[in-house]
PDB file of N, CA and C in Angstrom:
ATOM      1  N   UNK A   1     113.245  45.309 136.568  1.00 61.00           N
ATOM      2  CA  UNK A   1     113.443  46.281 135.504  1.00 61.00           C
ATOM      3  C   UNK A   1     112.612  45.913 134.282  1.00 61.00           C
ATOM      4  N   UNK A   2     112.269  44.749 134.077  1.00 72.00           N
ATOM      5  CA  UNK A   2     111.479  43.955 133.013  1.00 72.00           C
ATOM      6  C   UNK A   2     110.516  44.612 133.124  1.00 72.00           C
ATOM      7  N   UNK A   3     109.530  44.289 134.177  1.00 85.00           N
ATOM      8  CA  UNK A   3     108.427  44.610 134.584  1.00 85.00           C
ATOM      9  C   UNK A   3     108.234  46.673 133.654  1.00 85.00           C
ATOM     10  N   UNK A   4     109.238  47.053 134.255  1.00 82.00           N
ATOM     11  CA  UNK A   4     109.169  49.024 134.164  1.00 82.00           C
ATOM     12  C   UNK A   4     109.058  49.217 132.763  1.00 82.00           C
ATOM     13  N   UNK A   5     109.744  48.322 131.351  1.00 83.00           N
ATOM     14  CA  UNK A   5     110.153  48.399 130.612  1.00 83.00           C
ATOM     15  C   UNK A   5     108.741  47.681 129.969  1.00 83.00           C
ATOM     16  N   UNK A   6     108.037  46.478 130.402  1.00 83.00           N
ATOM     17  CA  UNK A   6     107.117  46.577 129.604  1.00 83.00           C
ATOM     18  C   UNK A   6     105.720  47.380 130.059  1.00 83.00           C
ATOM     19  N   UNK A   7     105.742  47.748 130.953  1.00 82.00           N
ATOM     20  CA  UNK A   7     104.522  49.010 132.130  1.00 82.00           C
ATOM     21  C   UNK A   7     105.090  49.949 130.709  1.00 82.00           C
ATOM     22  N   UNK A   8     105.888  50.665 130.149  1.00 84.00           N
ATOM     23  CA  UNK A   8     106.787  51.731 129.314  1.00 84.00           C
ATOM     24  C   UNK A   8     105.873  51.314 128.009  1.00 84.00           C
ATOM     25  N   UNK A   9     106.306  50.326 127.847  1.00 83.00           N
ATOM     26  CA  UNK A   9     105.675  49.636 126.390  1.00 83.00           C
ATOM     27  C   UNK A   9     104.504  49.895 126.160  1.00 83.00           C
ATOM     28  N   UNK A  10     103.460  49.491 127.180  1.00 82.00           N
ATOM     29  CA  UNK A  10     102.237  48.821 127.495  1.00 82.00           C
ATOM     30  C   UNK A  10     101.519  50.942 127.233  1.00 82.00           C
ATOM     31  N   UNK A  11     102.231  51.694 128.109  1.00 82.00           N
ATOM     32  CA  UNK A  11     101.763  52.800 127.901  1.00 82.00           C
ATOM     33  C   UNK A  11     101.808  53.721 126.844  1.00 82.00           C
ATOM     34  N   UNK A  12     102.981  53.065 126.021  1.00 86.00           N
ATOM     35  CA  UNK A  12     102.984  53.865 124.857  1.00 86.00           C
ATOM     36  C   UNK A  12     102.003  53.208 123.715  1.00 86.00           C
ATOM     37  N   UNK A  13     101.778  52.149 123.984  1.00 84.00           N
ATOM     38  CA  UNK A  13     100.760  51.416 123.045  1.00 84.00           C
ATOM     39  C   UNK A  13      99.531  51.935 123.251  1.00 84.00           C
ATOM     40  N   UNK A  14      98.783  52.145 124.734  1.00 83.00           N
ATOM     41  CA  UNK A  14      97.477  52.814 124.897  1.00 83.00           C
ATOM     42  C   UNK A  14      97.660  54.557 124.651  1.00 83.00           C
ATOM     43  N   UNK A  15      99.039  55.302 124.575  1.00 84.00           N
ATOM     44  CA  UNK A  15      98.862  56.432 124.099  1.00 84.00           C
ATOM     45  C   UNK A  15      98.789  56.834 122.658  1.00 84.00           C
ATOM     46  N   UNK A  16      98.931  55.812 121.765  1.00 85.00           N
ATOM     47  CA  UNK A  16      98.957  55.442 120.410  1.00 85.00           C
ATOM     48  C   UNK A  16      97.381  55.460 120.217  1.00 85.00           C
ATOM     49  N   UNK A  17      96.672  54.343 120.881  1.00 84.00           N
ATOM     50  CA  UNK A  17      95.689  53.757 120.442  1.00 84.00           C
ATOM     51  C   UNK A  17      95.139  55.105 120.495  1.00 84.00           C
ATOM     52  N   UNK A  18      95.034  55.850 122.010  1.00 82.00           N
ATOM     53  CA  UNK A  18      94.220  57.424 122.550  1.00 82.00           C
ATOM     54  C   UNK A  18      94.209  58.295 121.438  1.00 82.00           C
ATOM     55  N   UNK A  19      95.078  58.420 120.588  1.00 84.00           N
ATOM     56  CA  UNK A  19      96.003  59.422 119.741  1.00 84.00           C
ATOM     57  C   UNK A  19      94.279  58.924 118.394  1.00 84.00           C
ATOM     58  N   UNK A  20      94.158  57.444 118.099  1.00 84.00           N
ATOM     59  CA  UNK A  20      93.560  57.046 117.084  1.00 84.00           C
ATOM     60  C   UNK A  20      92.239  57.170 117.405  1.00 84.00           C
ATOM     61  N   UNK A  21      92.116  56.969 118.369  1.00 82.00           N
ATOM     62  CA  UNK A  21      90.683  57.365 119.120  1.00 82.00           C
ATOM     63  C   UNK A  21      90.354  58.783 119.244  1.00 82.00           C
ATOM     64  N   UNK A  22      91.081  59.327 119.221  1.00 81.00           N
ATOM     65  CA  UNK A  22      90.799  60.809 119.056  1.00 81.00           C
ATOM     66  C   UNK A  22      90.561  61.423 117.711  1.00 81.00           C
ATOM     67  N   UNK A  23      90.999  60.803 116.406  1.00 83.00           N
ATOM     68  CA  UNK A  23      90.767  61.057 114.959  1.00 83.00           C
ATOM     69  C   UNK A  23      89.121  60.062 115.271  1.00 83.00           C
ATOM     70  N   UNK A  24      89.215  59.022 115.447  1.00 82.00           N
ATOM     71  CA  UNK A  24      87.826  58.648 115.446  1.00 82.00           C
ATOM     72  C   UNK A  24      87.006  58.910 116.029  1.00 82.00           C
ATOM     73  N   UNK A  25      87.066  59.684 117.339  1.00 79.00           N
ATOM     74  CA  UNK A  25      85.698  60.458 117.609  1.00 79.00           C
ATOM     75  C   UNK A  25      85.380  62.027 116.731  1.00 79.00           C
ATOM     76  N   UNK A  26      86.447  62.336 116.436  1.00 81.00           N
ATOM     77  CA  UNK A  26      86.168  63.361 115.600  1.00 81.00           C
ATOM     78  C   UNK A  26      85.785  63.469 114.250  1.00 81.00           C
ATOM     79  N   UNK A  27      85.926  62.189 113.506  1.00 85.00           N
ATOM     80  CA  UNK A  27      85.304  61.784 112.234  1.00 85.00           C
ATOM     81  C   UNK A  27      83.357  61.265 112.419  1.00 85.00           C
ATOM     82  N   UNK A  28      83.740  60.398 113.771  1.00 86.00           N
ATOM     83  CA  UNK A  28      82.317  60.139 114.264  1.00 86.00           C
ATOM     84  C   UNK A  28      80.929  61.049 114.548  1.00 86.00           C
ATOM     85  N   UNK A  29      80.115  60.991 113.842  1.00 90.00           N
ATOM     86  CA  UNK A  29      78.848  61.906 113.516  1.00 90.00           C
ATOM     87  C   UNK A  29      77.370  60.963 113.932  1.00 90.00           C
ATOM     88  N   UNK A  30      76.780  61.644 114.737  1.00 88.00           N
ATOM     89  CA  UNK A  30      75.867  61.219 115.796  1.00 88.00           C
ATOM     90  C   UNK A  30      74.809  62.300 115.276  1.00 88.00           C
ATOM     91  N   UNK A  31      73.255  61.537 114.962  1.00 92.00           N
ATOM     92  CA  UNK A  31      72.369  62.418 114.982  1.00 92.00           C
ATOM     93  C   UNK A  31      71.483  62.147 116.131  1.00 92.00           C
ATOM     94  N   UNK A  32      70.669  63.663 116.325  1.00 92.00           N
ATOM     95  CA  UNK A  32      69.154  63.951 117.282  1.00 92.00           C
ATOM     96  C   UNK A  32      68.458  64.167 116.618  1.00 92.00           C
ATOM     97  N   UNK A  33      67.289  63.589 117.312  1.00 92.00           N
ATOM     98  CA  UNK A  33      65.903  64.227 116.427  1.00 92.00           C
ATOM     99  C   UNK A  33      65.068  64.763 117.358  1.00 92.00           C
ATOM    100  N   UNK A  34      63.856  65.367 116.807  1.00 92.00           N
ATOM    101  CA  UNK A  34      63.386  65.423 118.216  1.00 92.00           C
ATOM    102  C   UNK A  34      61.679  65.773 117.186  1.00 92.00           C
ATOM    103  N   UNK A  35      60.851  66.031 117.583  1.00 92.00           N
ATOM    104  CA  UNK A  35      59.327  66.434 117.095  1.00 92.00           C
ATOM    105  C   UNK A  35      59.302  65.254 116.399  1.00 92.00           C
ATOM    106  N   UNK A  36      59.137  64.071 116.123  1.00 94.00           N
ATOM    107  CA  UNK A  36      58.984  63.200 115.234  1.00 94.00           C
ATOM    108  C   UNK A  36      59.869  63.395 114.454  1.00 94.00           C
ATOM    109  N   UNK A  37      61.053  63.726 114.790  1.00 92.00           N
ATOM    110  CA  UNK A  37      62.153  63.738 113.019  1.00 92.00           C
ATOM    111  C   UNK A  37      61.709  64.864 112.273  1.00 92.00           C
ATOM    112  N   UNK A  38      61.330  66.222 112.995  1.00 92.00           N
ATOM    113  CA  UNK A  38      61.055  67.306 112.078  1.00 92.00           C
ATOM    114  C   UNK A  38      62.759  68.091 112.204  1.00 92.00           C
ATOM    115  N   UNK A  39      63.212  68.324 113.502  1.00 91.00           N
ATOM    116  CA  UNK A  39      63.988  69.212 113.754  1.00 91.00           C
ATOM    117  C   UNK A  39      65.669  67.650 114.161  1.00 91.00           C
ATOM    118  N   UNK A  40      66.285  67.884 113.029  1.00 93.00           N
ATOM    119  CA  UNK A  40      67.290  66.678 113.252  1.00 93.00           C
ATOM    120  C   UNK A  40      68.789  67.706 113.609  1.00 93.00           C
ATOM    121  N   UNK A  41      69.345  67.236 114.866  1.00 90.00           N
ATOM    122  CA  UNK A  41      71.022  67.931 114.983  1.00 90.00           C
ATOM    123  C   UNK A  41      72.369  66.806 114.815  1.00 90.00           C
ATOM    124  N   UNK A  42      72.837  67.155 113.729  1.00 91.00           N
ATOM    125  CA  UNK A  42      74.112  66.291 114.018  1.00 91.00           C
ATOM    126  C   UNK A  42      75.427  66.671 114.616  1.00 91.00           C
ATOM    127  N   UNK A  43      75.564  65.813 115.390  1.00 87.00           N
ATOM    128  CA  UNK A  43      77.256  66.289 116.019  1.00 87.00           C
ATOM    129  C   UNK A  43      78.137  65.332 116.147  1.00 87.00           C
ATOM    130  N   UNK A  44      79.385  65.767 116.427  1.00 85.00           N
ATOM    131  CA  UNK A  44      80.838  64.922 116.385  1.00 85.00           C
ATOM    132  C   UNK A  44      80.488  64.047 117.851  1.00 85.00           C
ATOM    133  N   UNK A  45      81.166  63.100 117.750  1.00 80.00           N
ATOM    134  CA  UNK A  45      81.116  62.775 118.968  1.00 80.00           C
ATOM    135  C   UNK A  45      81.457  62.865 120.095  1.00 80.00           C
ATOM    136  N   UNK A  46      82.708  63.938 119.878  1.00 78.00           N
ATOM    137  CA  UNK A  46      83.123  64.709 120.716  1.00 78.00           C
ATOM    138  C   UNK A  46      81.916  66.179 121.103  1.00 78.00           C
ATOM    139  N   UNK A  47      80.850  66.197 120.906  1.00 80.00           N
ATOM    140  CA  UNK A  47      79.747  67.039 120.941  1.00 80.00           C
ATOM    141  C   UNK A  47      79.663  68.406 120.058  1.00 80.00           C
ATOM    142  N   UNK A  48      80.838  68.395 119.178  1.00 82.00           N
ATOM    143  CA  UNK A  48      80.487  69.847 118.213  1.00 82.00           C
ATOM    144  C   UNK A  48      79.747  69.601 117.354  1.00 82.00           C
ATOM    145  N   UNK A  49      78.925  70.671 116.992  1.00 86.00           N
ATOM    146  CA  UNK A  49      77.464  71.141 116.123  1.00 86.00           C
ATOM    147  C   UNK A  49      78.049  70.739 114.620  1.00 86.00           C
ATOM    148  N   UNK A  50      77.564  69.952 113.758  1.00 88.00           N
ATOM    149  CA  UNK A  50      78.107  69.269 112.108  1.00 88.00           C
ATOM    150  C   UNK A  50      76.955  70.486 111.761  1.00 88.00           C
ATOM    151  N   UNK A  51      75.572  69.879 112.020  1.00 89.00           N
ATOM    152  CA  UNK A  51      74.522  70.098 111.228  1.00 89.00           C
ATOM    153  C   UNK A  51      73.132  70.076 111.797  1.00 89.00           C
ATOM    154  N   UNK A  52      72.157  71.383 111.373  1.00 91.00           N
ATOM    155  CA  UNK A  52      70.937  71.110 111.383  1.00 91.00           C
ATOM    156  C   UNK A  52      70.679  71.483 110.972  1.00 91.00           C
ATOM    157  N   UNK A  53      69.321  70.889 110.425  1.00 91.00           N
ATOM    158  CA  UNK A  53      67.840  70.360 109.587  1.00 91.00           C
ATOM    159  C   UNK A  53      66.893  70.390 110.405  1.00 91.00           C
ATOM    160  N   UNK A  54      65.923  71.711 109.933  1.00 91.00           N
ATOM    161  CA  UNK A  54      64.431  72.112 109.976  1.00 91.00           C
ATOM    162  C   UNK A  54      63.471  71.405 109.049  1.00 91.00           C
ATOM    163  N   UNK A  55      62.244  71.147 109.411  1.00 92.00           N
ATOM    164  CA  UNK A  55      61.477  70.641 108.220  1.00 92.00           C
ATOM    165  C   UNK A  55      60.904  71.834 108.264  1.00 92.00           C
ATOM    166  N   UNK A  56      60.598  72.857 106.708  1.00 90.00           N
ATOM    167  CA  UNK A  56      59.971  73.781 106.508  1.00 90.00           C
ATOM    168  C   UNK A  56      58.874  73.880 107.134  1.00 90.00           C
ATOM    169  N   UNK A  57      58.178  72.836 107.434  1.00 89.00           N
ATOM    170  CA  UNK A  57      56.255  73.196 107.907  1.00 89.00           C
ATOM    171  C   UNK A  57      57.019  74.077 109.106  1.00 89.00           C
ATOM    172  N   UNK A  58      57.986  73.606 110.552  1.00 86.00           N
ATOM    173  CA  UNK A  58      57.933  74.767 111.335  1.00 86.00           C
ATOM    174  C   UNK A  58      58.541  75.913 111.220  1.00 86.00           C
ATOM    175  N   UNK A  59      58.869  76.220 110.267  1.00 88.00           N
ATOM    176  CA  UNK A  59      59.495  77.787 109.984  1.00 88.00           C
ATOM    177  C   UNK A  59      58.506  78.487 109.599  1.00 88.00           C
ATOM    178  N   UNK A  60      57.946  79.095 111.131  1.00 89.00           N
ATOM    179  CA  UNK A  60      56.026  80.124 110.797  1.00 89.00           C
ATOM    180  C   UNK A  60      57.017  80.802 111.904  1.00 89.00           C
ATOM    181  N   UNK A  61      56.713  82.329 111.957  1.00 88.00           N
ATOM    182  CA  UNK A  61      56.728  82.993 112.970  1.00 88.00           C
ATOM    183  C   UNK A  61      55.963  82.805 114.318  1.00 88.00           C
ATOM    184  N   UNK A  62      54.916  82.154 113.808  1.00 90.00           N
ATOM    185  CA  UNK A  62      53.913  81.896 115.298  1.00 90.00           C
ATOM    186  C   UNK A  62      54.301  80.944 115.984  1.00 90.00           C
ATOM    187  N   UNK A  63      55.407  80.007 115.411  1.00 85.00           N
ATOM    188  CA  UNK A  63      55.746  78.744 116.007  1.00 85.00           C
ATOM    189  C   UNK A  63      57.394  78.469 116.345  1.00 85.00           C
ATOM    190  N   UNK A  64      57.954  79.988 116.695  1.00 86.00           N
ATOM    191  CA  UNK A  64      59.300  80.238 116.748  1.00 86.00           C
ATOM    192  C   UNK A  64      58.982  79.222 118.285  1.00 86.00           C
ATOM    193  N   UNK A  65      59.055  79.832 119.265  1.00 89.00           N
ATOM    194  CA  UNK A  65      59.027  78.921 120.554  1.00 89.00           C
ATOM    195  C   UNK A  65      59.118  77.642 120.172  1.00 89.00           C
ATOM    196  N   UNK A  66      58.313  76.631 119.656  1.00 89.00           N
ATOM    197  CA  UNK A  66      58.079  75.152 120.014  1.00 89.00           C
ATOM    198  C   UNK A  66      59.298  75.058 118.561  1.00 89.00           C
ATOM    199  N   UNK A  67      60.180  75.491 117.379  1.00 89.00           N
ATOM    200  CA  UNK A  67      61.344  75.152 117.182  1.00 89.00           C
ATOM    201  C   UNK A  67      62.323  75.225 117.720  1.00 89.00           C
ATOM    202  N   UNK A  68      62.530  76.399 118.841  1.00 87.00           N
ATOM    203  CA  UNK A  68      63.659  76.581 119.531  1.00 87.00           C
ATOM    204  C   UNK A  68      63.520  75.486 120.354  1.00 87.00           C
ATOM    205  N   UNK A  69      62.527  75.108 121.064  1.00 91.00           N
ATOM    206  CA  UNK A  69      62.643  73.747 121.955  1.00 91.00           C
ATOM    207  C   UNK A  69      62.520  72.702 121.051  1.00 91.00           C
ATOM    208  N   UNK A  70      62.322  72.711 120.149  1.00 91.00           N
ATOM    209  CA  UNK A  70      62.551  71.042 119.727  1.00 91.00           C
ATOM    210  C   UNK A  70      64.504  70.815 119.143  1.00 91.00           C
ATOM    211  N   UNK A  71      64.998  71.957 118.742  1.00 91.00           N
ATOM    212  CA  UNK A  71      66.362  72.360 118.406  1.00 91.00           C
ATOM    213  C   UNK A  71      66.967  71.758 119.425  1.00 91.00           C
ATOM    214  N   UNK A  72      66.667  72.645 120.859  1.00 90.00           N
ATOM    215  CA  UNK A  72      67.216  71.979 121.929  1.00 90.00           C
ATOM    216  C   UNK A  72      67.181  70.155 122.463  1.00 90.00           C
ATOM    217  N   UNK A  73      65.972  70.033 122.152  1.00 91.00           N
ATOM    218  CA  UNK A  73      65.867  68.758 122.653  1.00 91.00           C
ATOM    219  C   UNK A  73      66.676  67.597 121.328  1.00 91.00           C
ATOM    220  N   UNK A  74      66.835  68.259 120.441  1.00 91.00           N
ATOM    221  CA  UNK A  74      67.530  67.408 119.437  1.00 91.00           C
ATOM    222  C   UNK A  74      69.124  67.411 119.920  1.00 91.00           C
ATOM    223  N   UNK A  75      69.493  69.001 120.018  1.00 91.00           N
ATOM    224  CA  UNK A  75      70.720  69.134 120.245  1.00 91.00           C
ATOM    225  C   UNK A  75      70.653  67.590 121.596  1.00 91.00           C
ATOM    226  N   UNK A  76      70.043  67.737 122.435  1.00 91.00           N
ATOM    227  CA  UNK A  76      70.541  66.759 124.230  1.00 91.00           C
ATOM    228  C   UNK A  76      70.511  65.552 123.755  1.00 91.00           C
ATOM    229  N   UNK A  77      69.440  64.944 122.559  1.00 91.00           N
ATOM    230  CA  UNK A  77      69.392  63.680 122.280  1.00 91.00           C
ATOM    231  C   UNK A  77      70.728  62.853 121.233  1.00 91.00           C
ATOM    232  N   UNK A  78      71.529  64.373 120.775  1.00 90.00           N
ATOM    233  CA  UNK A  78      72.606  63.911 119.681  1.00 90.00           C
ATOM    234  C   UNK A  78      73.713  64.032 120.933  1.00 90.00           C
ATOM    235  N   UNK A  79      73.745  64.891 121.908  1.00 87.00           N
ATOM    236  CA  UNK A  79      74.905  64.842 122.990  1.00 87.00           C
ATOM    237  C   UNK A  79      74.647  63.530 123.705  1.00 87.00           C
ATOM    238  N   UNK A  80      73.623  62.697 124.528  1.00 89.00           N
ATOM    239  CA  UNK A  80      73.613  61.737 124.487  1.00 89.00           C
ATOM    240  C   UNK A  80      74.178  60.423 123.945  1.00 89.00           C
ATOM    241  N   UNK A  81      74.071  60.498 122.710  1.00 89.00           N
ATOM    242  CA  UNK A  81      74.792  59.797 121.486  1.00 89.00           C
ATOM    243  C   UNK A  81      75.859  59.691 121.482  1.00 89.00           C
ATOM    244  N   UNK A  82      76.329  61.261 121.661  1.00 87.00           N
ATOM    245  CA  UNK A  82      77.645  61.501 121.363  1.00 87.00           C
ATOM    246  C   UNK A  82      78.145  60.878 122.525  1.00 87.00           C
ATOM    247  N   UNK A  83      77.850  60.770 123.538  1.00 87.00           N
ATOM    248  CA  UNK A  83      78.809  60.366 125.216  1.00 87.00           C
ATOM    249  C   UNK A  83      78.234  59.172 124.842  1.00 87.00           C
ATOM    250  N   UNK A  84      77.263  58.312 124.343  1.00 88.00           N
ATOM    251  CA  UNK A  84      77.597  56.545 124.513  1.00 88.00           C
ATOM    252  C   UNK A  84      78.556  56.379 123.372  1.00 88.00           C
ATOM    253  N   UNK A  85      78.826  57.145 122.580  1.00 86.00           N
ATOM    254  CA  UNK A  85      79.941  56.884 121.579  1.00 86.00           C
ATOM    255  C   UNK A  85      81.031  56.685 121.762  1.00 86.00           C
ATOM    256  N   UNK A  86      81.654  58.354 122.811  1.00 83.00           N
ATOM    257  CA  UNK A  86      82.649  57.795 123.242  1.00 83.00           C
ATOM    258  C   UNK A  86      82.772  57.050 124.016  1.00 83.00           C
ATOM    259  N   UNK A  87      82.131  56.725 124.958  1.00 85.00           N
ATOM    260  CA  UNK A  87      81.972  55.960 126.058  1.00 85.00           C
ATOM    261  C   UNK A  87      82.476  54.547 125.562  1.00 85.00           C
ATOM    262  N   UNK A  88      81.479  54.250 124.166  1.00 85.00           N
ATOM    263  CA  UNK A  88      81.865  52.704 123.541  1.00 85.00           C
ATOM    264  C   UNK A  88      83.257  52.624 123.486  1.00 85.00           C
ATOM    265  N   UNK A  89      84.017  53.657 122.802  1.00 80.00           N
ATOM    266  CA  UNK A  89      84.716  53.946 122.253  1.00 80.00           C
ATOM    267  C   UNK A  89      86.316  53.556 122.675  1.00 80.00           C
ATOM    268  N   UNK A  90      86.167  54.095 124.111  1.00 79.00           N
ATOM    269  CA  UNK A  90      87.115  54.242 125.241  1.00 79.00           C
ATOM    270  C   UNK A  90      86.813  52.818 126.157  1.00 79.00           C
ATOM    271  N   UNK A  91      85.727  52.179 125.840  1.00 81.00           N
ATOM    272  CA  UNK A  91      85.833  51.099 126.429  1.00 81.00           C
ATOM    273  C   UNK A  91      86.788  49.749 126.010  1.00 81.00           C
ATOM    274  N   UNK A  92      86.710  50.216 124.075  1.00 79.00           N
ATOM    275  CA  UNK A  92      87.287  49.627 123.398  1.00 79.00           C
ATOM    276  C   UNK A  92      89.291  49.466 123.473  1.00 79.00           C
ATOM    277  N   UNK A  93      89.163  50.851 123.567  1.00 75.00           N
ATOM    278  CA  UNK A  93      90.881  51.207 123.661  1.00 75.00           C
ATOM    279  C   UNK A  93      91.150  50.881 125.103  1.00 75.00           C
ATOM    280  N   UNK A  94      90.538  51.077 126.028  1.00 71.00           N
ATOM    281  CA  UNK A  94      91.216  50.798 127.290  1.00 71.00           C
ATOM    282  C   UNK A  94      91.015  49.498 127.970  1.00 71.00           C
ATOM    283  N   UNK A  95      90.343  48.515 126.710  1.00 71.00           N
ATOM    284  CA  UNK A  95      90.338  47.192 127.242  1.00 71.00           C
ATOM    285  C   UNK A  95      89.501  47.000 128.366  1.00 71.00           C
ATOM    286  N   UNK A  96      88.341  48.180 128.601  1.00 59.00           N
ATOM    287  CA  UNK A  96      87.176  48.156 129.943  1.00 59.00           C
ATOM    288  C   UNK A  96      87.875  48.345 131.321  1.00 59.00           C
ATOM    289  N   UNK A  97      89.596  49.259 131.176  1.00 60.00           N
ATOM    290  CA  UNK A  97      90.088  49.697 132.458  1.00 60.00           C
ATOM    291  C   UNK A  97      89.153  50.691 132.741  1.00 60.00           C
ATOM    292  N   UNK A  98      88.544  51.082 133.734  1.00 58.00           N
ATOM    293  CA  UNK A  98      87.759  51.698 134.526  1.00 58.00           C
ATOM    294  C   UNK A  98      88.755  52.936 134.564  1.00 58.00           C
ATOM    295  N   UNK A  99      88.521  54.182 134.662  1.00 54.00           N
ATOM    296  CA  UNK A  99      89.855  55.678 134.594  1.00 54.00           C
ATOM    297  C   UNK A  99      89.166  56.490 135.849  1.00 54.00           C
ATOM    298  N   UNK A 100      89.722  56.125 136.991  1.00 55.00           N
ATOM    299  CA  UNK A 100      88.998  57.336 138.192  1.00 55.00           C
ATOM    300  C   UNK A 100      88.246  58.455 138.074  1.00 55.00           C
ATOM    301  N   UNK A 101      87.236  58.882 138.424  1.00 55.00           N
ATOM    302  CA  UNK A 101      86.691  59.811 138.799  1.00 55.00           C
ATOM    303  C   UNK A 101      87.378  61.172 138.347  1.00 55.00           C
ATOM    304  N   UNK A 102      86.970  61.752 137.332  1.00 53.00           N
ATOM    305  CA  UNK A 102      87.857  63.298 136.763  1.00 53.00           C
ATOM    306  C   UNK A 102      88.841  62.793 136.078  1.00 53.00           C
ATOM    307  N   UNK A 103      89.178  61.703 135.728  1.00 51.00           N
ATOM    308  CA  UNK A 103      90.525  61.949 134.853  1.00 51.00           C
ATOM    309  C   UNK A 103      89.972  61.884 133.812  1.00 51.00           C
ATOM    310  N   UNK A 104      90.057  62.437 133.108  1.00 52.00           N
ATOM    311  CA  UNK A 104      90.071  62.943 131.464  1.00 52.00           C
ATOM    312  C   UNK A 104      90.957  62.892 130.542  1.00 52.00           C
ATOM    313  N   UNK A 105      91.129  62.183 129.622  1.00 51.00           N
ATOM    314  CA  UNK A 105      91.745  62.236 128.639  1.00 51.00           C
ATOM    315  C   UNK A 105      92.112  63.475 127.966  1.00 51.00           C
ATOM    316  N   UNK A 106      93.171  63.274 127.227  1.00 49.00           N
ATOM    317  CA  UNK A 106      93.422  64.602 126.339  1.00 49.00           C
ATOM    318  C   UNK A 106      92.303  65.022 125.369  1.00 49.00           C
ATOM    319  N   UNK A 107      91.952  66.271 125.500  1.00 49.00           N
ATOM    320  CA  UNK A 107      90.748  66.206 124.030  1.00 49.00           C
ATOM    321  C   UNK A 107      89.421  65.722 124.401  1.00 49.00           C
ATOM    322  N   UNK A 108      89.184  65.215 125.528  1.00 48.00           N
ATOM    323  CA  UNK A 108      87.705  64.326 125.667  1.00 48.00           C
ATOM    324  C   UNK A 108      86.989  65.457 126.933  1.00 48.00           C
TER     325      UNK A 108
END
């Protein structure tokens, strides 16, 4: 019964920690860049859009195409970020327990 009672404990302590980890990936802000640092995206680390920053030189009509792709490639390089973040993140709270294949956390 010892054993059930601290397994009880042990889980309410890592649903605590999950609970704090979840304010901290959502405070956590991850930037992309992409063209040399012309076109920068910031996001949560949970992957929602904070912010982006154009450098005026590409705002030409003739050069709509190569901003929309550098937008994009900023956006993949800040989602990147954002998943080694949490990744760090959850390595931290779960003490490097490994979580099967599809299980997902609340919120993640």
């Amino acid at each position: 019964m010892m054993d059930f009672m601290k397994m009880m404990k042990q889980a309410k302590e890592l649903q605590a920690r999950m609970g704090e980890l979840q304010a901290e990936l959502e405070a956590l802000e991850v930037e992309g860049t992409a063209g040399g640092g012309l076109v920068t995206v910031t996001l949560s680390a949970k992957g929602d859009m904070r912010g982006l920053k154009v450098d005026p030189s590409l705002i030409k009509p003739e050069e709509a195409e190569i901003l929309e792709d550098l937008i994009i490639a900023a956006h993949a390089d800040a989602r990147r970020k954002a998943e080694a973040a949490m990744a760090e993140k959850m390595q931290e709270v779960t003490g490097g327990l490994q979580l099967p294949p599809g299980m997902n956390l609340p919120g993640m």
